[in-house]
Short mmCIF file of C-alpha atoms and ligand atoms in Angstrom, two decimals:
data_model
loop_
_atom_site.label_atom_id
_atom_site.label_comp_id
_atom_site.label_asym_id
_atom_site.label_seq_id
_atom_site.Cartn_x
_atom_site.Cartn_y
_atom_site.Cartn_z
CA UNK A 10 0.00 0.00 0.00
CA UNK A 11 1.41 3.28 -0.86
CA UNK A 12 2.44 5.82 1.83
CA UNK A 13 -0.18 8.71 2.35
CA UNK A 14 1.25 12.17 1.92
CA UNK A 15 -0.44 14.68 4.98
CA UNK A 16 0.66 18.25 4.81
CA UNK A 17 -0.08 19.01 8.35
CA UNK A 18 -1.99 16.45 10.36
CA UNK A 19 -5.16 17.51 11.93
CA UNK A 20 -6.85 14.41 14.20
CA UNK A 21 -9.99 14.06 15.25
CA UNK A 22 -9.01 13.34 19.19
CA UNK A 23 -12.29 13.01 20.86
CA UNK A 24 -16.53 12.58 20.67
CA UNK A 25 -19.48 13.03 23.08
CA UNK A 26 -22.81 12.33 22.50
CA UNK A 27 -25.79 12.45 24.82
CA UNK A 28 -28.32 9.92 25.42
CA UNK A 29 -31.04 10.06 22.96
CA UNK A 30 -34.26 11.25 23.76
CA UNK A 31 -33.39 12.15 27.37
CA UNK A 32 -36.68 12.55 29.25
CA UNK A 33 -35.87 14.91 32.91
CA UNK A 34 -36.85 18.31 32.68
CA UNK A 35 -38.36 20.53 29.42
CA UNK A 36 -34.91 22.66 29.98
CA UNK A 37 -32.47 19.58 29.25
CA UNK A 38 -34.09 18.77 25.96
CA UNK A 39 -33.53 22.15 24.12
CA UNK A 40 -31.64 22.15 21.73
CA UNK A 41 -28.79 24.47 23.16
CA UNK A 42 -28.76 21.92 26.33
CA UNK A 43 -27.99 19.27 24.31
CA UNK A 44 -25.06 21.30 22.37
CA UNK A 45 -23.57 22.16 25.65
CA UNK A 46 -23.91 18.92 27.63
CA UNK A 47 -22.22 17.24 24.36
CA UNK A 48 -19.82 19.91 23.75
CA UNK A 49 -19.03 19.16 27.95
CA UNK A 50 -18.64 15.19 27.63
CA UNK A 51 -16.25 15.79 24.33
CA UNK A 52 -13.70 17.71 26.20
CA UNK A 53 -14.48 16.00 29.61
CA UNK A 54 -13.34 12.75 27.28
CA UNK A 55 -10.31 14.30 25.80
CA UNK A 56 -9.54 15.57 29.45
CA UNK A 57 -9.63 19.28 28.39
CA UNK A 58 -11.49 22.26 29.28
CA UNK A 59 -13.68 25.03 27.06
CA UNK A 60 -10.25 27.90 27.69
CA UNK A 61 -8.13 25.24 25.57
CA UNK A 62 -10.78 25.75 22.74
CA UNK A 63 -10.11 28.47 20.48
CA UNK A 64 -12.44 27.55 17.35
CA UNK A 65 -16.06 26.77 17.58
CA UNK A 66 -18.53 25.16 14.50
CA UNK A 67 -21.95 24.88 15.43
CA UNK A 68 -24.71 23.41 13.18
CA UNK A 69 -28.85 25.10 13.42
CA UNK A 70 -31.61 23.35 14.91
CA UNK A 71 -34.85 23.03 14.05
CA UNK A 72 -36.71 23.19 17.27
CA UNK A 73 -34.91 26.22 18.49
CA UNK A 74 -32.96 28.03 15.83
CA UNK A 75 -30.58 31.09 16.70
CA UNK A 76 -29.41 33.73 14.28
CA UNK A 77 -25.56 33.07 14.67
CA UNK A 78 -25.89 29.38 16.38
CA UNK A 79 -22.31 28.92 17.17
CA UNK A 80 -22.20 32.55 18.58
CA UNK A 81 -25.36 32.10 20.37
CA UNK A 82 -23.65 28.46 21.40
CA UNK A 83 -20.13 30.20 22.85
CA UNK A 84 -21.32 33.25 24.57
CA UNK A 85 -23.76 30.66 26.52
CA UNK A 86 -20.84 28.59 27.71
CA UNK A 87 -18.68 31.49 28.04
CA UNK A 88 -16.04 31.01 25.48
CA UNK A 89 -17.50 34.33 24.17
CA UNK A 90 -15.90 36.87 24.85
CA UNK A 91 -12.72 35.89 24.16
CA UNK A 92 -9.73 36.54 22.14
CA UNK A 93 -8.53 34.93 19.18
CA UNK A 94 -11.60 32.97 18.98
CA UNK A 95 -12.75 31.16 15.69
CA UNK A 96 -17.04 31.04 16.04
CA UNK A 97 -18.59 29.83 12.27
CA UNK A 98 -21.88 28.28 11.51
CA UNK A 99 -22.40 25.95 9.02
CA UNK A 100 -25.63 25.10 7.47
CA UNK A 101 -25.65 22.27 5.14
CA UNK A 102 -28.57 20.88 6.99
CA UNK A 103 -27.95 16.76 7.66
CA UNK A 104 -24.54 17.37 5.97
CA UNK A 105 -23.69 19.74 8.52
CA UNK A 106 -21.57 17.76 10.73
CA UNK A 107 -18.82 16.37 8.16
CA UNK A 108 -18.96 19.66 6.48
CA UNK A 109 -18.28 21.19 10.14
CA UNK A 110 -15.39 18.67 10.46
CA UNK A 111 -13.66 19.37 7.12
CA UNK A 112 -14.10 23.20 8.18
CA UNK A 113 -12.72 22.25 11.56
CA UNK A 114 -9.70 20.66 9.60
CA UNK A 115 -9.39 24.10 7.61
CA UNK A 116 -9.59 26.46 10.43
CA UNK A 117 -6.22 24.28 12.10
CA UNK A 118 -4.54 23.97 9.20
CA UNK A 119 -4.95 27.47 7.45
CA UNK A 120 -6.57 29.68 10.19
CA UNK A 121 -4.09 29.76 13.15
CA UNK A 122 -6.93 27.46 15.31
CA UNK A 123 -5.21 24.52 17.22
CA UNK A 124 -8.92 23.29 19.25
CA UNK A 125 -11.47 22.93 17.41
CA UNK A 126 -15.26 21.76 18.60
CA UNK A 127 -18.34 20.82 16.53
CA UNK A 128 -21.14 20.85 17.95
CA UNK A 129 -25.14 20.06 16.86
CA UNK A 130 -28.05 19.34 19.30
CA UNK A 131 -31.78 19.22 18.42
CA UNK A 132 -35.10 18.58 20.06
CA UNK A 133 -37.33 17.40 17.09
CA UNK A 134 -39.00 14.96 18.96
CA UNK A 135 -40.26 17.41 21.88
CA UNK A 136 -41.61 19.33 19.22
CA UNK A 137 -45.23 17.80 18.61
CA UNK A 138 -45.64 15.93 15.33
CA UNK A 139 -47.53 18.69 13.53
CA UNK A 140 -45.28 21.48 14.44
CA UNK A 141 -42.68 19.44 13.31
CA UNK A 142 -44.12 18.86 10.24
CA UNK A 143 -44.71 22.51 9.68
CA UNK A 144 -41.28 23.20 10.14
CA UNK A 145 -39.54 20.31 8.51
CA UNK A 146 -42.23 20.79 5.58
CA UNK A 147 -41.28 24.49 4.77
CA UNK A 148 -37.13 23.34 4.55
CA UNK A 149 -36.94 21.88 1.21
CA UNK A 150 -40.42 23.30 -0.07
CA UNK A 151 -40.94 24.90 -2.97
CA UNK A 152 -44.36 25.51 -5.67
CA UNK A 153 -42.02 24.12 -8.18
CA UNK A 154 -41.59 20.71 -7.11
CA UNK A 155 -45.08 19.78 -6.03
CA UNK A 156 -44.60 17.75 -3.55
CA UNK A 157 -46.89 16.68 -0.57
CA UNK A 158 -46.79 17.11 3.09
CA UNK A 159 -44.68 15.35 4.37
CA UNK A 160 -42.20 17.28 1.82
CA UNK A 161 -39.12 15.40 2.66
CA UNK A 162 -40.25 11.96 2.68
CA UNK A 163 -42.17 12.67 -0.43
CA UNK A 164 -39.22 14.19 -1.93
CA UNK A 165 -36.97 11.10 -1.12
CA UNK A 166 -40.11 8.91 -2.60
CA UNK A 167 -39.86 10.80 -6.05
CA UNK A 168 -36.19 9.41 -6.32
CA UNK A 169 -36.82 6.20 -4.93
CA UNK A 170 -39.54 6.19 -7.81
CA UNK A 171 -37.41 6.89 -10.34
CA UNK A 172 -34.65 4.79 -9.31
CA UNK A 173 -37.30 2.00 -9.26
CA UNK A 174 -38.42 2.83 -13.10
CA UNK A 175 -34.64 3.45 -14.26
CA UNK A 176 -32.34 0.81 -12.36
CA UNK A 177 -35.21 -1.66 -11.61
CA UNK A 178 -34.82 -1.40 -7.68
CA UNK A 179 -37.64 -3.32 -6.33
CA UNK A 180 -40.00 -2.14 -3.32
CA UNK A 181 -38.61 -4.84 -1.19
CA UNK A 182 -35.09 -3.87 -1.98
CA UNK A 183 -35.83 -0.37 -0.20
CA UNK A 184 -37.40 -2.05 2.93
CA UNK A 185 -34.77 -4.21 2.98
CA UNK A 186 -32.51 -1.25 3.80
CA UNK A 187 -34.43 -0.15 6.40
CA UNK A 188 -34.41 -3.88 7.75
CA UNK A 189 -30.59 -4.45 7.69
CA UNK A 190 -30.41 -1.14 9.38
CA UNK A 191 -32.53 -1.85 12.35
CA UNK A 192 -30.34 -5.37 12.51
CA UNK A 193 -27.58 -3.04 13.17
CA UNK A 194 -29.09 -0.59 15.92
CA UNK A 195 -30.40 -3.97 17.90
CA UNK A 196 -26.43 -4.53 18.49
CA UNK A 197 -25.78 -0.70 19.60
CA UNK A 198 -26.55 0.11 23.32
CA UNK A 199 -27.64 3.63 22.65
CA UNK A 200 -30.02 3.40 19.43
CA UNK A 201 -33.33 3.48 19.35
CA UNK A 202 -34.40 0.77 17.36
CA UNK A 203 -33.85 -2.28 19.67
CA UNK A 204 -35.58 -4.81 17.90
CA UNK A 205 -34.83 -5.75 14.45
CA UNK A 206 -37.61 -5.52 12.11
CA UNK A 207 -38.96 -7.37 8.93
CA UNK A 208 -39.54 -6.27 5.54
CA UNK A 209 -43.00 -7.38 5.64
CA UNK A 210 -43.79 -5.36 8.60
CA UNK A 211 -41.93 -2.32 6.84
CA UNK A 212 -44.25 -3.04 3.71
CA UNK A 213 -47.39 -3.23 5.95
CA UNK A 214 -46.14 -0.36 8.04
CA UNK A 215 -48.41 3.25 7.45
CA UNK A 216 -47.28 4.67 4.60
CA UNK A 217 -46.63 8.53 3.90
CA UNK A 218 -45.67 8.46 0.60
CA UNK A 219 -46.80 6.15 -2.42
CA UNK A 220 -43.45 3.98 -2.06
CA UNK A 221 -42.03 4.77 1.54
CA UNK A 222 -43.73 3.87 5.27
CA UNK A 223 -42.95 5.10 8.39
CA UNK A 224 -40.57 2.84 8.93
CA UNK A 225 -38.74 4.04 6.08
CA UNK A 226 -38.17 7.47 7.51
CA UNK A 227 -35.21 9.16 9.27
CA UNK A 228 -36.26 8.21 13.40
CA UNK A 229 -37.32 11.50 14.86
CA UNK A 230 -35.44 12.14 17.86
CA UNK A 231 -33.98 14.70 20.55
CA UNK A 232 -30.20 14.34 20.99
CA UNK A 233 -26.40 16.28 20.87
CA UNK A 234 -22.91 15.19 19.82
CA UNK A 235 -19.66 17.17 19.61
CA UNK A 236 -16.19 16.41 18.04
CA UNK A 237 -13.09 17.54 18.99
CA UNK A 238 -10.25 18.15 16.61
CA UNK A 239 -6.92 19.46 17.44
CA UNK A 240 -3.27 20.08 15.96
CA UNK A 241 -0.01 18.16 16.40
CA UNK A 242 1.22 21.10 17.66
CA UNK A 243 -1.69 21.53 20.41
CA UNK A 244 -1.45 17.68 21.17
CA UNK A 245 2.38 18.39 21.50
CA UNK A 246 2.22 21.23 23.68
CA UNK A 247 -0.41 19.72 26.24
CA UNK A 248 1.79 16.58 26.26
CA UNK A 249 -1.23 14.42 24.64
CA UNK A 250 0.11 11.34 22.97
CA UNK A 251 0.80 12.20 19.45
CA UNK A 252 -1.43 9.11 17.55
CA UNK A 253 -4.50 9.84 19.79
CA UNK A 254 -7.61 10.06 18.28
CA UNK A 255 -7.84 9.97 14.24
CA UNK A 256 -6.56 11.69 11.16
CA UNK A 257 -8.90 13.47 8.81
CA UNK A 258 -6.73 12.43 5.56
CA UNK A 259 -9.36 13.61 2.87
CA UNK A 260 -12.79 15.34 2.14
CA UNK A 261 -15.01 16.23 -0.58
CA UNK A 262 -18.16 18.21 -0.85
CA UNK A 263 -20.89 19.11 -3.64
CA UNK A 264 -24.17 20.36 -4.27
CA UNK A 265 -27.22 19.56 -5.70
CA UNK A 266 -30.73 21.57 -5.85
CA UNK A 267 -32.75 21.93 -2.88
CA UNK A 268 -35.20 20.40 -3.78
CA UNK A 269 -35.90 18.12 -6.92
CA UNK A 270 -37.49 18.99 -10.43
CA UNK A 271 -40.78 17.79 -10.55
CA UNK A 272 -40.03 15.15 -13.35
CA UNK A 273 -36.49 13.33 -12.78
CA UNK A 274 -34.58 11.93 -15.47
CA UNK A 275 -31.27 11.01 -16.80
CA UNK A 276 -30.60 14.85 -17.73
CA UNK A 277 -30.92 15.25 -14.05
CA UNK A 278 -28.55 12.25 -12.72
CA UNK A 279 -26.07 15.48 -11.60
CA UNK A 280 -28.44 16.20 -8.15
CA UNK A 281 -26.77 12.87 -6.32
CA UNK A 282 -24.06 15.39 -5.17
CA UNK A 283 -22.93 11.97 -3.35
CA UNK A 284 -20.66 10.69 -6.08
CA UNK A 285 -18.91 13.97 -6.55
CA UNK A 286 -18.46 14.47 -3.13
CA UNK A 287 -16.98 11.03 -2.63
CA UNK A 288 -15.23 11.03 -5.60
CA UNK A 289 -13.29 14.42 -4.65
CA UNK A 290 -12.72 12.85 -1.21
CA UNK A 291 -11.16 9.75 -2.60
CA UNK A 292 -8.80 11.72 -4.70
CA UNK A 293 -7.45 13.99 -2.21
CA UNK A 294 -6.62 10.95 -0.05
CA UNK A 295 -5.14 9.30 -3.21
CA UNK A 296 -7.11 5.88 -1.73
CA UNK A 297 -10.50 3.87 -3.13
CA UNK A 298 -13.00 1.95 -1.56
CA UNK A 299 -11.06 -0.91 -1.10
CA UNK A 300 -8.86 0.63 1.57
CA UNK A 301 -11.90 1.49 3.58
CA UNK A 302 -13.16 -0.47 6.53
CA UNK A 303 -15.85 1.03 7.79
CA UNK A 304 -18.54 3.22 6.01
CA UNK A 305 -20.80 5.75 7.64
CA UNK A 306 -23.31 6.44 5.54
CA UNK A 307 -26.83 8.90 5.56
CA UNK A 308 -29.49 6.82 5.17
CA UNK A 309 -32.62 9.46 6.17
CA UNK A 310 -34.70 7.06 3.66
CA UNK A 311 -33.58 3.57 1.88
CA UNK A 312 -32.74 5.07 -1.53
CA UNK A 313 -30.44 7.63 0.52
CA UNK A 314 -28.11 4.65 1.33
CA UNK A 315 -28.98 2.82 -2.19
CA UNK A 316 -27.23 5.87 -3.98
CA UNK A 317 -24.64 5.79 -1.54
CA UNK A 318 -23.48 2.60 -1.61
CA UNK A 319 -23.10 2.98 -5.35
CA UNK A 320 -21.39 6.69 -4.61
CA UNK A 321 -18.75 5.36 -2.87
CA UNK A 322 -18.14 2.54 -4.85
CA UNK A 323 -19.27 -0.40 -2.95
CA UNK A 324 -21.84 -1.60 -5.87
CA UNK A 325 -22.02 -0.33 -9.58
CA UNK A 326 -24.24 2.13 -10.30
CA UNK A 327 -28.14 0.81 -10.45
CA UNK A 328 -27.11 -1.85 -8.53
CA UNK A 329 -27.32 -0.73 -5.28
CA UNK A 330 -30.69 -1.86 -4.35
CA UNK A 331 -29.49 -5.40 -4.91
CA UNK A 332 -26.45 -4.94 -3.25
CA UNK A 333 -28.41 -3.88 -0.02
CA UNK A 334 -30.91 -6.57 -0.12
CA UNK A 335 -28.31 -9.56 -0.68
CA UNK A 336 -26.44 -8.48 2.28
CA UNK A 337 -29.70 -8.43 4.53
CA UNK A 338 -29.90 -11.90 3.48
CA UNK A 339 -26.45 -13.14 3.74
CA UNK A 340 -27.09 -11.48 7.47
CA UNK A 341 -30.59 -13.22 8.14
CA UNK A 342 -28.83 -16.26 7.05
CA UNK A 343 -25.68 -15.70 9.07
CA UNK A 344 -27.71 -15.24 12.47
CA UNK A 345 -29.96 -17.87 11.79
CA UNK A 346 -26.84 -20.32 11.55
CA UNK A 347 -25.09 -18.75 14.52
CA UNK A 348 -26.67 -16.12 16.39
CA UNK A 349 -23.53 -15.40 18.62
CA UNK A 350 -20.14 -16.50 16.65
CA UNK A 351 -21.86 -14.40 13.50
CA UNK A 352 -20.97 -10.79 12.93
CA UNK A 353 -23.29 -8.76 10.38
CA UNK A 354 -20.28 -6.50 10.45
CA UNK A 355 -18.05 -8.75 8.79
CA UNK A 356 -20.59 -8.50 5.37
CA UNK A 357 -21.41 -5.31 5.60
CA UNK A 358 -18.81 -2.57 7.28
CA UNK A 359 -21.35 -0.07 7.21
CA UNK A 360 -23.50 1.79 10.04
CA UNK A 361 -22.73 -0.80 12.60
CA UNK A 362 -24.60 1.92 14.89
CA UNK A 363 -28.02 1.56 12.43
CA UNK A 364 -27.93 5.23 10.56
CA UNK A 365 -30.69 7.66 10.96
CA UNK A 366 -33.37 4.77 9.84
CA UNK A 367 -33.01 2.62 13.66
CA UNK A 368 -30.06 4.27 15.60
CA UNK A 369 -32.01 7.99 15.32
CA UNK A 370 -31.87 11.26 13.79
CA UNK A 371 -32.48 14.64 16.02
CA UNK A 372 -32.76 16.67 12.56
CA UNK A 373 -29.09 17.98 11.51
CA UNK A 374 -27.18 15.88 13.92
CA UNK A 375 -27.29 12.11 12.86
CA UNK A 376 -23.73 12.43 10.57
CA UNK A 377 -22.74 12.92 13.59
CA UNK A 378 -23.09 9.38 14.45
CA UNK A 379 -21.41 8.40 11.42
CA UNK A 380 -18.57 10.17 12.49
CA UNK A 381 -18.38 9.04 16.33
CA UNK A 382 -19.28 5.27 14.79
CA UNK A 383 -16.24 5.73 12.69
CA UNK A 384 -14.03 7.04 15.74
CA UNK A 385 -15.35 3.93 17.51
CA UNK A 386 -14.65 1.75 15.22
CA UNK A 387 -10.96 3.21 14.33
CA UNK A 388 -10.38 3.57 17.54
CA UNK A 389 -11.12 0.03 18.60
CA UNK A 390 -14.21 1.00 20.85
CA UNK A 391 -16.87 -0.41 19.10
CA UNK A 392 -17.42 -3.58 21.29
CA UNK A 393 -17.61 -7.14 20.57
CA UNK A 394 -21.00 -6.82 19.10
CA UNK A 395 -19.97 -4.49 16.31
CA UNK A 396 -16.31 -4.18 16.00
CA UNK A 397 -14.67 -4.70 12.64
CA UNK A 398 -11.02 -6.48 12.75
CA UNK A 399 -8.69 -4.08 11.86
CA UNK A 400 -10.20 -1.01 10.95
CA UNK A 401 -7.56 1.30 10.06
CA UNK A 402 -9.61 4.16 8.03
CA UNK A 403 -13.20 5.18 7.50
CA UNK A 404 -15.44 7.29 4.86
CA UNK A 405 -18.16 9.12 6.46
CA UNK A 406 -20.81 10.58 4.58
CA UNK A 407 -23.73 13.51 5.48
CA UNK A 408 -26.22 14.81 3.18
CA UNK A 409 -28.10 17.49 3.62
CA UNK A 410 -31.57 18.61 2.22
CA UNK A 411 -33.15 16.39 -0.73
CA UNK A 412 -29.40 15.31 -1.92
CA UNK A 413 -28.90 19.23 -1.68
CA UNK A 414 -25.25 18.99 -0.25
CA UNK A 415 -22.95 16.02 0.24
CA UNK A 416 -20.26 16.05 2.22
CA UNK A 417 -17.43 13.15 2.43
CA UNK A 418 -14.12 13.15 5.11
CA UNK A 419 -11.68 10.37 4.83
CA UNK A 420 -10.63 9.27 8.55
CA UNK A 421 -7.46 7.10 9.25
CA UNK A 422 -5.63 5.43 11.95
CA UNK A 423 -2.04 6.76 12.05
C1 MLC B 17 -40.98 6.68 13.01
N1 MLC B 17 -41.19 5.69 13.87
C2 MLC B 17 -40.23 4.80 13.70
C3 MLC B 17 -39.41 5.28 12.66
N2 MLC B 17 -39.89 6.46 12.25
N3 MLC B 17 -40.01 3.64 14.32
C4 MLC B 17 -38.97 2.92 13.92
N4 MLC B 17 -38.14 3.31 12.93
C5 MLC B 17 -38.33 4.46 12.28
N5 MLC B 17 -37.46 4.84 11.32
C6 MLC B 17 -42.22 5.54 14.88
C7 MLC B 17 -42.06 6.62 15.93
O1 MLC B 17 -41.21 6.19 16.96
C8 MLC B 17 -43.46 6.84 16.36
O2 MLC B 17 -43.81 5.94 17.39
C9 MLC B 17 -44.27 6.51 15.12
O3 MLC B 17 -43.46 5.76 14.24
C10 MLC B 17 -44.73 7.76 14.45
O4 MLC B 17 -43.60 8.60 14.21
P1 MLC B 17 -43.76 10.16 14.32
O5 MLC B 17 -42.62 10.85 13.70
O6 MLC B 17 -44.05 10.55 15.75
O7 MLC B 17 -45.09 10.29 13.48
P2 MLC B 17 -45.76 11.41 12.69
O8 MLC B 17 -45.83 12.67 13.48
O9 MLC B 17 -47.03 10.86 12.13
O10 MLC B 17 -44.78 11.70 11.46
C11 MLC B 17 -44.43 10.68 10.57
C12 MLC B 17 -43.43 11.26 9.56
C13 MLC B 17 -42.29 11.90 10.34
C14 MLC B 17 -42.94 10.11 8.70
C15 MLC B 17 -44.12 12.28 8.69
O11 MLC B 17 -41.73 10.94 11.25
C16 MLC B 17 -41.20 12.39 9.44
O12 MLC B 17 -41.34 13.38 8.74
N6 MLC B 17 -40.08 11.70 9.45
C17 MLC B 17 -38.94 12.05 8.59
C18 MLC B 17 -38.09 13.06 9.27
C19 MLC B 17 -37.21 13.79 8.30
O13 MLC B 17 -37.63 14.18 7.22
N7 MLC B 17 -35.95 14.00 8.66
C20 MLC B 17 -35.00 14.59 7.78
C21 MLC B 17 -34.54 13.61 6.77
S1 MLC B 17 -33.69 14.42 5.42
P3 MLC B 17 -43.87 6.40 18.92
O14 MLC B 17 -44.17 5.14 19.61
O15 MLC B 17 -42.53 6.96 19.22
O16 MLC B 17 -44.93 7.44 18.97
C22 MLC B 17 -32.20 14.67 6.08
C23 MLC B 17 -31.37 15.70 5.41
C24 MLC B 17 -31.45 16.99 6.15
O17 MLC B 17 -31.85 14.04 7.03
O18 MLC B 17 -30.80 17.96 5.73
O19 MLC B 17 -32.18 17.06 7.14
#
């Protein structure tokens, strides 16, 4: 394997992540809380405190948005004012998070920033499910695209349609994401999804829009995560050992509309911003799917992780759907022979935590996941249940809006 060429190595050193859907008090689930009590657990875990941070990233909520979030987030915790203080918010809605962490990477390397936080938090699930609605509906809404309430799911459905009439995906190949995906979560002690479900009680399952159910939807929920990246220099100077944590080798982003044309066809195969963004990612790293081994990928609805399986090269393109479906099978199959010796891992290094569809999504924060799933995993935290052998680097992927913006980091062990 070649040697990988980094210019000035930025790692991402620690994670924190609250419970999800914590239930105390109304003041614990705001949104802010939650991007304060994660922000707290990421530098309680790295064993640092908010004066050794000197660049914030915060991502918007839904429930409770700010003008200025990470302003709004670092004059509540008091790292405001301050000098020399780095405060940006990023708003590539789900993509937030991996775009945050590329930006982190940026700030460090060409901004004079040595600790770096990003943070996201959201309450979606306190919200009632018509205010939600309201809210989620007007995000990605436009007369154009004629789409029903729910706008998102029924955006989502319009692809998933014509991926269905173009690449021959089958209904039962999109459930069967959703399946595989809650087969994940049941191994994760902090998802939601604790039972794995079947793709008959996905296909019987309410449905919202002519081709997706309710359990084919990103999992409402309230939660927070944070993610700390640092400098050499910084680890160096607070005499933290030099290979803790990961390194963000690569990244990629792109963008697609925000919401899709009314009639999708071939001429419009350039919205999955996905394979750009992966693609760009790849390059910069100078690696390709084979030296990943562990994806974390968005999967707010089945044909979300369809595409990007095929995006980052795991199936050919239009064969994604059957990719997905034979390894829920090989999986079943797998348990069935030898429910404890068998690891679903070992068939499918992806979203060992169960993704947005069965771990849970608090709006803009699930990438997130992918991210602290991938610093699990690299890290060798993951657990017997869902540790992959080995894993020396990961590809995390967040997408934000209806395919609107994809963004990719590359993460290695070095
Ligand atoms: C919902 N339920 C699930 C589930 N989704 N259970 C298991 N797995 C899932 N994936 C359960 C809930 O726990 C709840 O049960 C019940 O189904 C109803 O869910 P609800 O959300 O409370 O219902 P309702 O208000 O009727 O709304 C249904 C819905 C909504 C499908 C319209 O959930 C929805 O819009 N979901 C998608 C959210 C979304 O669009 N997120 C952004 C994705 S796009 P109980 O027992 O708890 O009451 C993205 C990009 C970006 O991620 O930028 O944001």
């Amino acid at each position: 394997m070649p040697p990988i060429r980094i210019p000035r190595s930025v790692r991402l050193i620690a994670t924190g992540m609250t419970p999800l859907n914590p239930r105390s008090t109304a003041a614990k689930v705001s949104p802010s809380n939650l991007m304060q009590q994660a922000l707290r657990l990421a530098l309680d875990n790295a064993g640092l405190g908010l004066r050794d941070l000197n660049g914030l990233i915060a991502v918007p909520s839904l429930a409770d948005t700010h003008f200025m979030e990470a302003h709004y987030l670092a004059t509540q915790v008091g790292m405001l004012p301050g000098k020399s203080k780095i405060v940006r918010t990023v708003d590539t809605g789900g993509a937030g998070p991996v775009t945050g962490l590329l930006e982190a990477k940026r700030m460090i390397m060409y901004e004079g920033a040595d600790l770096v936080a990003v943070v996201a938090g959201d309450a979606v699930k306190n919200l009632t499910g018509e205010e939600f609605l309201k809210r989620a509906d007007q995000t990605c809404n436009h007369p154009a695209a004629e789409l029903p309430s729910p706008v998102i799911p029924s955006g989502y459905d319009r692809i998933a349609q014509y991926q269905m009439k173009n690449f021959g995906i089958t209904r039962e190949q999109l459930a069967a994401s959703s399946a595989l995906m809650s087969i994940m979560a049941s191994r994760h002690p902090s998802a939601l999804t604790r039972k794995p479900r079947t793709i008959e009680e996905i296909l019987s399952a309410r449905h919202v829009a002519p081709v997706t159910s309710v359990l084919e939807c990103a999992r409402r929920a309230d939660g927070g995560a944070a993610l700390l990246l640092a400098s050499s220099n910084f680890l160096e100077r607070k005499g933290i050992a030099r290979d803790t944590g990961v390194v963000v080798i690569g990244g990629g982003e792109a963008s697609g509309p925000l919401f899709p044309p009314k009639s999708i066809d071939d001429m419009n195969e350039d919205m999955f911003s996905c394979e750009e963004a992966a693609g760009v990612a790849y390059e910069e790293a100078q690696l390709g799917p084979r030296d990943i081994d562990f994806f974390g990928l968005y999967d707010c609805f089945p044909i979300c992780l369809i595409r990007a399986v095929e995006a980052v090269g795991l199936a050919p393109k239009g064969h994604g759907g059957a990719y997905v479906e034979e390894k829920y099978h090989q999986i079943l199959d797998g348990l069935k022979r030898d429910p404890e010796g068998f690891h679903p891992q070992d068939v499918f290094p992806v979203n060992t935590h169960g993704g947005l569809l069965a771990f849970g999504a608090p709006w803009e924060v699930p990438a997130m996941y992918n991210i602290i799933e991938a610093f699990a995993q690299l890290t060798n935290r993951a657990g017997p249940e869902r540790q992959i052998r080995n894993a020396r680097r990961a590809l995390v992927y967040g997408n934000g809006g209806i395919f609107s913006a994809s963004a990719v980091a590359l993460l290695s062990r070095l």
